[in-house]
PDB file of C-alpha atoms and ligand atoms in Angstrom:
ATOM      1  CA  MET A  26       0.008  -0.039   0.019  1.00  0.00           C
ATOM      2  CA  VAL A  27       1.102   3.504  -0.609  1.00  0.00           C
ATOM      3  CA  GLU A  28       2.301   5.694   2.228  1.00  0.00           C
ATOM      4  CA  HIS A  29       0.113   8.641   1.443  1.00  0.00           C
ATOM      5  CA  PHE A  30      -2.178  11.359   2.538  1.00  0.00           C
ATOM      6  CA  PRO A  31      -0.121  13.095   5.158  1.00  0.00           C
ATOM      7  CA  GLU A  32      -2.504  15.518   7.089  1.00  0.00           C
ATOM      8  CA  GLY A  33      -2.771  18.853   5.579  1.00  0.00           C
ATOM      9  CA  GLU A  34      -0.671  18.097   2.603  1.00  0.00           C
ATOM     10  CA  LYS A  35      -1.817  17.720  -1.044  1.00  0.00           C
ATOM     11  CA  LEU A  36      -1.483  14.152  -1.998  1.00  0.00           C
ATOM     12  CA  VAL A  37      -0.011  13.520  -5.345  1.00  0.00           C
ATOM     13  CA  LEU A  38      -0.060   9.889  -6.427  1.00  0.00           C
ATOM     14  CA  ILE A  39       1.155   9.100  -9.948  1.00  0.00           C
ATOM     15  CA  ALA A  40       0.429   5.538 -10.977  1.00  0.00           C
ATOM     16  CA  ALA A  41       1.590   3.774 -14.120  1.00  0.00           C
ATOM     17  CA  ASN A  42      -0.649   1.192 -15.771  1.00  0.00           C
ATOM     18  CA  TRP A  43       1.632  -0.671 -18.154  1.00  0.00           C
ATOM     19  CA  LYS A  44      -1.228  -2.953 -19.336  1.00  0.00           C
ATOM     20  CA  MET A  45       0.102  -5.776 -21.365  1.00  0.00           C
ATOM     21  CA  TYR A  46       3.328  -4.068 -22.172  1.00  0.00           C
ATOM     22  CA  LYS A  47       6.869  -4.898 -21.145  1.00  0.00           C
ATOM     23  CA  THR A  48       8.836  -8.037 -20.499  1.00  0.00           C
ATOM     24  CA  THR A  49      10.982  -8.307 -17.385  1.00  0.00           C
ATOM     25  CA  VAL A  50      13.970  -7.125 -19.408  1.00  0.00           C
ATOM     26  CA  GLU A  51      12.122  -4.087 -20.611  1.00  0.00           C
ATOM     27  CA  ALA A  52      10.786  -3.333 -17.072  1.00  0.00           C
ATOM     28  CA  ARG A  53      14.264  -3.424 -15.696  1.00  0.00           C
ATOM     29  CA  ALA A  54      15.493  -1.084 -18.389  1.00  0.00           C
ATOM     30  CA  PHE A  55      12.770   1.367 -17.454  1.00  0.00           C
ATOM     31  CA  CYS A  56      13.508   1.254 -13.787  1.00  0.00           C
ATOM     32  CA  ALA A  57      17.180   1.798 -14.460  1.00  0.00           C
ATOM     33  CA  ALA A  58      16.229   4.999 -16.330  1.00  0.00           C
ATOM     34  CA  PHE A  59      13.656   6.252 -13.811  1.00  0.00           C
ATOM     35  CA  THR A  60      13.971   7.788 -10.364  1.00  0.00           C
ATOM     36  CA  PRO A  61      10.752   9.007  -8.590  1.00  0.00           C
ATOM     37  CA  PRO A  62      11.069  12.721  -7.707  1.00  0.00           C
ATOM     38  CA  PRO A  63      10.460  14.001  -4.195  1.00  0.00           C
ATOM     39  CA  GLY A  64       7.058  14.739  -2.865  1.00  0.00           C
ATOM     40  CA  VAL A  65       5.218  12.270  -5.143  1.00  0.00           C
ATOM     41  CA  ASP A  66       3.856   8.812  -4.444  1.00  0.00           C
ATOM     42  CA  VAL A  67       4.790   6.690  -7.442  1.00  0.00           C
ATOM     43  CA  VAL A  68       3.140   3.309  -8.138  1.00  0.00           C
ATOM     44  CA  LEU A  69       4.061   1.042 -11.161  1.00  0.00           C
ATOM     45  CA  ALA A  70       1.531  -1.577 -12.217  1.00  0.00           C
ATOM     46  CA  PRO A  71       3.476  -3.876 -14.624  1.00  0.00           C
ATOM     47  CA  PRO A  72       2.086  -7.212 -16.000  1.00  0.00           C
ATOM     48  CA  TYR A  73       2.400 -10.028 -13.436  1.00  0.00           C
ATOM     49  CA  THR A  74       5.509 -11.539 -15.099  1.00  0.00           C
ATOM     50  CA  ALA A  75       7.404  -8.235 -14.552  1.00  0.00           C
ATOM     51  CA  LEU A  76       6.338  -7.634 -10.967  1.00  0.00           C
ATOM     52  CA  HIS A  77       9.616  -8.952  -9.517  1.00  0.00           C
ATOM     53  CA  GLY A  78      11.763  -6.956 -12.005  1.00  0.00           C
ATOM     54  CA  VAL A  79      10.159  -3.636 -10.791  1.00  0.00           C
ATOM     55  CA  LEU A  80      10.240  -4.688  -7.137  1.00  0.00           C
ATOM     56  CA  GLU A  81      13.944  -5.239  -7.327  1.00  0.00           C
ATOM     57  CA  ALA A  82      14.231  -1.489  -8.141  1.00  0.00           C
ATOM     58  CA  GLY A  83      12.677  -0.500  -4.781  1.00  0.00           C
ATOM     59  CA  ILE A  84       9.606   1.201  -6.462  1.00  0.00           C
ATOM     60  CA  THR A  85       6.026   0.732  -5.050  1.00  0.00           C
ATOM     61  CA  VAL A  86       4.330  -2.081  -7.116  1.00  0.00           C
ATOM     62  CA  TYR A  87       0.726  -2.771  -7.662  1.00  0.00           C
ATOM     63  CA  ALA A  88      -0.653  -5.687  -9.808  1.00  0.00           C
ATOM     64  CA  GLN A  89      -3.243  -4.931 -12.497  1.00  0.00           C
ATOM     65  CA  SER A  90      -5.969  -7.140 -10.803  1.00  0.00           C
ATOM     66  CA  VAL A  91      -6.362  -9.578  -7.998  1.00  0.00           C
ATOM     67  CA  HIS A  92      -8.890 -12.400  -7.223  1.00  0.00           C
ATOM     68  CA  TRP A  93     -11.193 -12.527  -4.299  1.00  0.00           C
ATOM     69  CA  GLU A  94     -10.277 -16.012  -3.073  1.00  0.00           C
ATOM     70  CA  ASP A  95      -6.740 -16.853  -1.571  1.00  0.00           C
ATOM     71  CA  GLU A  96      -6.544 -19.951  -3.821  1.00  0.00           C
ATOM     72  CA  GLY A  97      -8.699 -22.156  -5.971  1.00  0.00           C
ATOM     73  CA  ALA A  98      -9.551 -23.502  -9.489  1.00  0.00           C
ATOM     74  CA  PHE A  99      -9.493 -20.051 -11.142  1.00  0.00           C
ATOM     75  CA  THR A 100      -7.280 -20.419 -14.210  1.00  0.00           C
ATOM     76  CA  GLY A 101      -5.520 -17.245 -15.183  1.00  0.00           C
ATOM     77  CA  GLU A 102      -6.135 -15.482 -11.940  1.00  0.00           C
ATOM     78  CA  ILE A 103      -3.726 -14.396  -9.198  1.00  0.00           C
ATOM     79  CA  SER A 104      -4.515 -14.044  -5.451  1.00  0.00           C
ATOM     80  CA  ALA A 105      -3.531 -11.567  -2.675  1.00  0.00           C
ATOM     81  CA  PRO A 106      -1.305 -13.890  -0.745  1.00  0.00           C
ATOM     82  CA  MET A 107       0.657 -14.696  -3.924  1.00  0.00           C
ATOM     83  CA  LEU A 108       1.095 -10.906  -4.519  1.00  0.00           C
ATOM     84  CA  LEU A 109       1.929 -10.126  -0.904  1.00  0.00           C
ATOM     85  CA  GLU A 110       4.505 -12.861  -0.820  1.00  0.00           C
ATOM     86  CA  LEU A 111       6.438 -11.087  -3.674  1.00  0.00           C
ATOM     87  CA  GLY A 112       6.251  -7.760  -1.880  1.00  0.00           C
ATOM     88  CA  VAL A 113       3.531  -6.204  -4.009  1.00  0.00           C
ATOM     89  CA  GLN A 114       1.677  -3.467  -2.139  1.00  0.00           C
ATOM     90  CA  GLY A 115      -1.626  -3.209  -3.998  1.00  0.00           C
ATOM     91  CA  ALA A 116      -3.704  -3.801  -7.026  1.00  0.00           C
ATOM     92  CA  LEU A 117      -5.818  -1.971  -9.649  1.00  0.00           C
ATOM     93  CA  VAL A 118      -9.312  -3.306  -9.808  1.00  0.00           C
ATOM     94  CA  GLY A 119     -12.122  -2.791 -12.282  1.00  0.00           C
ATOM     95  CA  HIS A 120     -10.079  -1.073 -15.112  1.00  0.00           C
ATOM     96  CA  SER A 121     -12.367  -0.368 -17.954  1.00  0.00           C
ATOM     97  CA  GLU A 122     -10.483  -2.813 -20.153  1.00  0.00           C
ATOM     98  CA  ARG A 123     -11.221  -5.602 -17.743  1.00  0.00           C
ATOM     99  CA  ARG A 124     -14.806  -4.631 -17.735  1.00  0.00           C
ATOM    100  CA  GLN A 125     -14.957  -4.270 -21.551  1.00  0.00           C
ATOM    101  CA  TYR A 126     -12.971  -7.289 -22.700  1.00  0.00           C
ATOM    102  CA  PHE A 127     -12.980  -9.812 -19.708  1.00  0.00           C
ATOM    103  CA  GLY A 128     -16.481  -9.661 -18.173  1.00  0.00           C
ATOM    104  CA  GLU A 129     -15.613  -7.630 -15.028  1.00  0.00           C
ATOM    105  CA  THR A 130     -18.729  -6.494 -13.410  1.00  0.00           C
ATOM    106  CA  ASP A 131     -19.471  -4.111 -10.572  1.00  0.00           C
ATOM    107  CA  GLU A 132     -20.013  -7.317  -8.459  1.00  0.00           C
ATOM    108  CA  THR A 133     -16.686  -8.822  -9.280  1.00  0.00           C
ATOM    109  CA  VAL A 134     -14.982  -5.381  -8.844  1.00  0.00           C
ATOM    110  CA  ALA A 135     -16.556  -5.153  -5.305  1.00  0.00           C
ATOM    111  CA  LEU A 136     -15.307  -8.706  -4.345  1.00  0.00           C
ATOM    112  CA  ARG A 137     -11.822  -8.058  -5.638  1.00  0.00           C
ATOM    113  CA  ALA A 138     -11.598  -4.612  -3.863  1.00  0.00           C
ATOM    114  CA  ALA A 139     -12.972  -5.816  -0.595  1.00  0.00           C
ATOM    115  CA  HIS A 140     -10.816  -8.939  -0.396  1.00  0.00           C
ATOM    116  CA  ALA A 141      -7.656  -7.091  -1.532  1.00  0.00           C
ATOM    117  CA  LEU A 142      -8.203  -4.412   1.190  1.00  0.00           C
ATOM    118  CA  GLU A 143      -8.977  -7.071   3.919  1.00  0.00           C
ATOM    119  CA  SER A 144      -5.658  -8.811   2.865  1.00  0.00           C
ATOM    120  CA  GLY A 145      -3.573  -5.608   3.434  1.00  0.00           C
ATOM    121  CA  LEU A 146      -3.250  -4.669  -0.241  1.00  0.00           C
ATOM    122  CA  GLY A 147      -3.839  -1.060  -1.372  1.00  0.00           C
ATOM    123  CA  VAL A 148      -6.428  -0.646  -4.009  1.00  0.00           C
ATOM    124  CA  ILE A 149      -6.968   1.653  -6.971  1.00  0.00           C
ATOM    125  CA  ALA A 150     -10.505   1.046  -8.103  1.00  0.00           C
ATOM    126  CA  CYS A 151     -11.310   2.337 -11.616  1.00  0.00           C
ATOM    127  CA  VAL A 152     -14.521   3.881 -12.683  1.00  0.00           C
ATOM    128  CA  GLY A 153     -15.694   6.006 -15.674  1.00  0.00           C
ATOM    129  CA  GLU A 154     -18.419   6.403 -18.194  1.00  0.00           C
ATOM    130  CA  LEU A 155     -18.500   5.368 -21.899  1.00  0.00           C
ATOM    131  CA  GLU A 156     -18.772   8.160 -24.490  1.00  0.00           C
ATOM    132  CA  ALA A 157     -22.374   7.162 -25.231  1.00  0.00           C
ATOM    133  CA  GLU A 158     -23.185   7.304 -21.554  1.00  0.00           C
ATOM    134  CA  ARG A 159     -21.774  10.896 -21.314  1.00  0.00           C
ATOM    135  CA  GLU A 160     -23.716  11.967 -24.379  1.00  0.00           C
ATOM    136  CA  GLN A 161     -26.967  10.596 -22.898  1.00  0.00           C
ATOM    137  CA  GLY A 162     -26.207  12.676 -19.730  1.00  0.00           C
ATOM    138  CA  ALA A 163     -25.833   9.431 -17.666  1.00  0.00           C
ATOM    139  CA  THR A 164     -22.352  10.097 -16.346  1.00  0.00           C
ATOM    140  CA  GLU A 165     -23.400  10.538 -12.741  1.00  0.00           C
ATOM    141  CA  ASP A 166     -25.768   7.524 -12.855  1.00  0.00           C
ATOM    142  CA  VAL A 167     -22.900   5.368 -14.113  1.00  0.00           C
ATOM    143  CA  LEU A 168     -20.567   6.645 -11.440  1.00  0.00           C
ATOM    144  CA  ARG A 169     -23.084   6.255  -8.766  1.00  0.00           C
ATOM    145  CA  ARG A 170     -23.667   2.603  -9.733  1.00  0.00           C
ATOM    146  CA  GLN A 171     -19.940   1.755  -9.999  1.00  0.00           C
ATOM    147  CA  LEU A 172     -19.144   3.378  -6.688  1.00  0.00           C
ATOM    148  CA  SER A 173     -22.127   1.981  -4.853  1.00  0.00           C
ATOM    149  CA  VAL A 174     -20.301  -1.389  -4.560  1.00  0.00           C
ATOM    150  CA  LEU A 175     -17.191   0.214  -2.809  1.00  0.00           C
ATOM    151  CA  GLU A 176     -16.774   1.076   0.785  1.00  0.00           C
ATOM    152  CA  ARG A 177     -14.458   3.855   2.109  1.00  0.00           C
ATOM    153  CA  HIS A 178     -11.135   2.495   3.367  1.00  0.00           C
ATOM    154  CA  ASP A 179      -7.933   4.152   4.167  1.00  0.00           C
ATOM    155  CA  ASP A 180      -6.031   2.211   1.570  1.00  0.00           C
ATOM    156  CA  LEU A 181      -8.691   2.736  -1.212  1.00  0.00           C
ATOM    157  CA  VAL A 182      -8.138   5.145  -4.022  1.00  0.00           C
ATOM    158  CA  VAL A 183     -10.509   5.620  -6.936  1.00  0.00           C
ATOM    159  CA  ALA A 184      -9.263   6.473 -10.398  1.00  0.00           C
ATOM    160  CA  TYR A 185     -11.799   8.276 -12.650  1.00  0.00           C
ATOM    161  CA  GLU A 186     -11.079   7.207 -16.150  1.00  0.00           C
ATOM    162  CA  PRO A 187     -13.626   8.393 -18.636  1.00  0.00           C
ATOM    163  CA  VAL A 188     -13.512   5.450 -21.135  1.00  0.00           C
ATOM    164  CA  TRP A 189     -13.646   7.789 -24.165  1.00  0.00           C
ATOM    165  CA  ALA A 190     -10.371   9.332 -22.980  1.00  0.00           C
ATOM    166  CA  ILE A 191      -8.454   6.140 -22.632  1.00  0.00           C
ATOM    167  CA  GLY A 192      -5.704   5.786 -25.273  1.00  0.00           C
ATOM    168  CA  THR A 193      -7.560   8.209 -27.629  1.00  0.00           C
ATOM    169  CA  GLY A 194      -5.593  11.412 -26.975  1.00  0.00           C
ATOM    170  CA  LYS A 195      -8.840  13.026 -25.835  1.00  0.00           C
ATOM    171  CA  THR A 196      -8.838  14.262 -22.174  1.00  0.00           C
ATOM    172  CA  ALA A 197     -11.691  15.394 -20.174  1.00  0.00           C
ATOM    173  CA  THR A 198     -11.893  19.281 -19.982  1.00  0.00           C
ATOM    174  CA  PRO A 199     -10.850  20.677 -16.691  1.00  0.00           C
ATOM    175  CA  ASP A 200     -14.601  21.364 -15.977  1.00  0.00           C
ATOM    176  CA  GLN A 201     -15.567  17.782 -16.835  1.00  0.00           C
ATOM    177  CA  ALA A 202     -12.758  16.353 -14.654  1.00  0.00           C
ATOM    178  CA  GLN A 203     -13.404  18.692 -11.693  1.00  0.00           C
ATOM    179  CA  GLU A 204     -17.160  17.908 -11.889  1.00  0.00           C
ATOM    180  CA  ALA A 205     -16.601  14.098 -11.930  1.00  0.00           C
ATOM    181  CA  HIS A 206     -14.074  14.293  -9.197  1.00  0.00           C
ATOM    182  CA  ALA A 207     -16.223  16.331  -6.915  1.00  0.00           C
ATOM    183  CA  PHE A 208     -19.159  14.015  -7.579  1.00  0.00           C
ATOM    184  CA  ILE A 209     -17.181  10.931  -6.758  1.00  0.00           C
ATOM    185  CA  LYS A 210     -15.905  12.517  -3.536  1.00  0.00           C
ATOM    186  CA  SER A 211     -19.401  13.429  -2.537  1.00  0.00           C
ATOM    187  CA  LEU A 212     -20.286   9.702  -2.629  1.00  0.00           C
ATOM    188  CA  LEU A 213     -17.012   8.190  -1.385  1.00  0.00           C
ATOM    189  CA  ASP A 214     -14.464  10.243   0.685  1.00  0.00           C
ATOM    190  CA  VAL A 215     -11.312   8.823  -0.788  1.00  0.00           C
ATOM    191  CA  PRO A 216      -8.496  10.324  -3.002  1.00  0.00           C
ATOM    192  CA  VAL A 217      -9.364  10.368  -6.702  1.00  0.00           C
ATOM    193  CA  LEU A 218      -6.930  10.046  -9.573  1.00  0.00           C
ATOM    194  CA  TYR A 219      -7.646  11.172 -13.092  1.00  0.00           C
ATOM    195  CA  GLY A 220      -6.785   8.732 -16.019  1.00  0.00           C
ATOM    196  CA  GLY A 221      -7.175   9.076 -19.730  1.00  0.00           C
ATOM    197  CA  SER A 222      -4.488  10.420 -22.104  1.00  0.00           C
ATOM    198  CA  VAL A 223      -2.449  12.060 -19.328  1.00  0.00           C
ATOM    199  CA  LYS A 224       0.770  13.256 -20.904  1.00  0.00           C
ATOM    200  CA  PRO A 225       3.687  15.484 -19.923  1.00  0.00           C
ATOM    201  CA  GLU A 226       1.918  18.417 -21.887  1.00  0.00           C
ATOM    202  CA  ASN A 227      -1.362  18.295 -19.901  1.00  0.00           C
ATOM    203  CA  ALA A 228      -0.250  16.794 -16.549  1.00  0.00           C
ATOM    204  CA  GLY A 229       0.392  20.156 -14.837  1.00  0.00           C
ATOM    205  CA  GLU A 230      -3.053  21.481 -15.631  1.00  0.00           C
ATOM    206  CA  ILE A 231      -4.888  18.259 -14.776  1.00  0.00           C
ATOM    207  CA  LEU A 232      -3.055  17.830 -11.464  1.00  0.00           C
ATOM    208  CA  SER A 233      -3.593  21.243 -10.268  1.00  0.00           C
ATOM    209  CA  LEU A 234      -7.407  20.935 -10.415  1.00  0.00           C
ATOM    210  CA  PRO A 235      -9.271  20.877  -7.133  1.00  0.00           C
ATOM    211  CA  GLY A 236     -10.253  17.316  -6.284  1.00  0.00           C
ATOM    212  CA  VAL A 237      -7.621  15.780  -8.475  1.00  0.00           C
ATOM    213  CA  ASP A 238      -5.168  13.857  -6.250  1.00  0.00           C
ATOM    214  CA  GLY A 239      -2.992  12.312  -8.844  1.00  0.00           C
ATOM    215  CA  ALA A 240      -3.126  10.460 -12.092  1.00  0.00           C
ATOM    216  CA  LEU A 241      -3.292   6.924 -13.569  1.00  0.00           C
ATOM    217  CA  VAL A 242      -1.182   6.962 -16.670  1.00  0.00           C
ATOM    218  CA  GLY A 243      -1.323   4.411 -19.484  1.00  0.00           C
ATOM    219  CA  GLY A 244       0.577   5.059 -22.734  1.00  0.00           C
ATOM    220  CA  ALA A 245       2.764   7.917 -21.416  1.00  0.00           C
ATOM    221  CA  SER A 246       3.990   5.723 -18.534  1.00  0.00           C
ATOM    222  CA  LEU A 247       5.700   3.315 -20.917  1.00  0.00           C
ATOM    223  CA  GLU A 248       8.656   5.434 -21.551  1.00  0.00           C
ATOM    224  CA  ALA A 249      10.858   6.580 -18.662  1.00  0.00           C
ATOM    225  CA  GLY A 250      11.355  10.122 -20.119  1.00  0.00           C
ATOM    226  CA  SER A 251       7.674  10.904 -20.447  1.00  0.00           C
ATOM    227  CA  PHE A 252       6.680   9.219 -17.162  1.00  0.00           C
ATOM    228  CA  SER A 253       9.439  11.142 -15.431  1.00  0.00           C
ATOM    229  CA  ALA A 254       8.120  14.502 -16.895  1.00  0.00           C
ATOM    230  CA  ILE A 255       4.634  13.661 -15.495  1.00  0.00           C
ATOM    231  CA  CYS A 256       6.061  12.862 -12.100  1.00  0.00           C
ATOM    232  CA  GLU A 257       8.133  16.009 -12.139  1.00  0.00           C
ATOM    233  CA  ALA A 258       5.056  18.085 -12.931  1.00  0.00           C
ATOM    234  CA  ALA A 259       3.385  16.463  -9.884  1.00  0.00           C
ATOM    235  CA  SER A 260       6.481  17.047  -7.704  1.00  0.00           C
ATOM    236  CA  ARG A 261       6.367  20.807  -8.505  1.00  0.00           C
ATOM    237  CA  LEU A 262       2.741  20.914  -7.395  1.00  0.00           C
ATOM    238  CA  ALA A 263       3.574  19.057  -4.141  1.00  0.00           C
ATOM    239  CA  SER A 264       6.385  21.218  -3.117  1.00  0.00           C
TER     240      SER A 264
HETATM  241  P1  13P B 330      -3.914   6.151 -21.465  1.00  0.00           P
HETATM  242  O1  13P B 330      -3.077   7.076 -20.566  1.00  0.00           O
HETATM  243  O2  13P B 330      -3.002   5.465 -22.422  1.00  0.00           O
HETATM  244  O3  13P B 330      -4.950   6.944 -22.082  1.00  0.00           O
HETATM  245  O4  13P B 330      -4.491   5.056 -20.571  1.00  0.00           O
HETATM  246  C1  13P B 330      -5.181   5.449 -19.419  1.00  0.00           C
HETATM  247  C2  13P B 330      -5.417   4.215 -18.591  1.00  0.00           C
HETATM  248  O5  13P B 330      -6.220   3.328 -19.029  1.00  0.00           O
HETATM  249  C3  13P B 330      -4.787   4.024 -17.279  1.00  0.00           C
HETATM  250  O6  13P B 330      -5.266   3.054 -16.557  1.00  0.00           O
END
């Protein structure tokens, strides 16, 4: 879990979701070229096979998902004790790609999050609306539904990732992001990260918005240079 949220200080948590990118050799090369700047909590979420490669570098590591049982006949899944044994400190749950391509539902997200937190892992739970849902004015309904299965916990962070902004180069406008973050916080009093095409060029503006406690970064986290630039922008805001 991340050591964060010191009283009275602005939390800035920058998490990298590497999705299905990077072998162990590539992960080690990234870590050799990356030093987290002061004042920022940095989390890397590599694929399972590269977890140990990143752990060796002494960086906080989260898995990209975690199952709700400690063991069992669940082919392709990974459990909290397996992650904890490696030194992994947390897990993402409910990423929109898991929901879209792998049948993740609000119910499975709830089970994963609750068990991970009970087991002592930190959790970054991802929520966000589809483009059609935003166009229909259903953003708040979707967020309310997705958040209704989560309970406040000191080690729970929510990532607001509008699905239409993921990997598309589109980002939520400052007003859209601020509004969504405020709405999420009104339902669940936890830190909220923004995700969706965060890049060195827009990180400063996004991270300085009220209610934005950090970022969950996909594409721009794959290269040490661009991820460092985002972390530096966060560090300037934290100091
Ligand atoms: P991009 O930063 O590539 O848009 O991805 C965001 C994301 O899905 C992080 O979890």
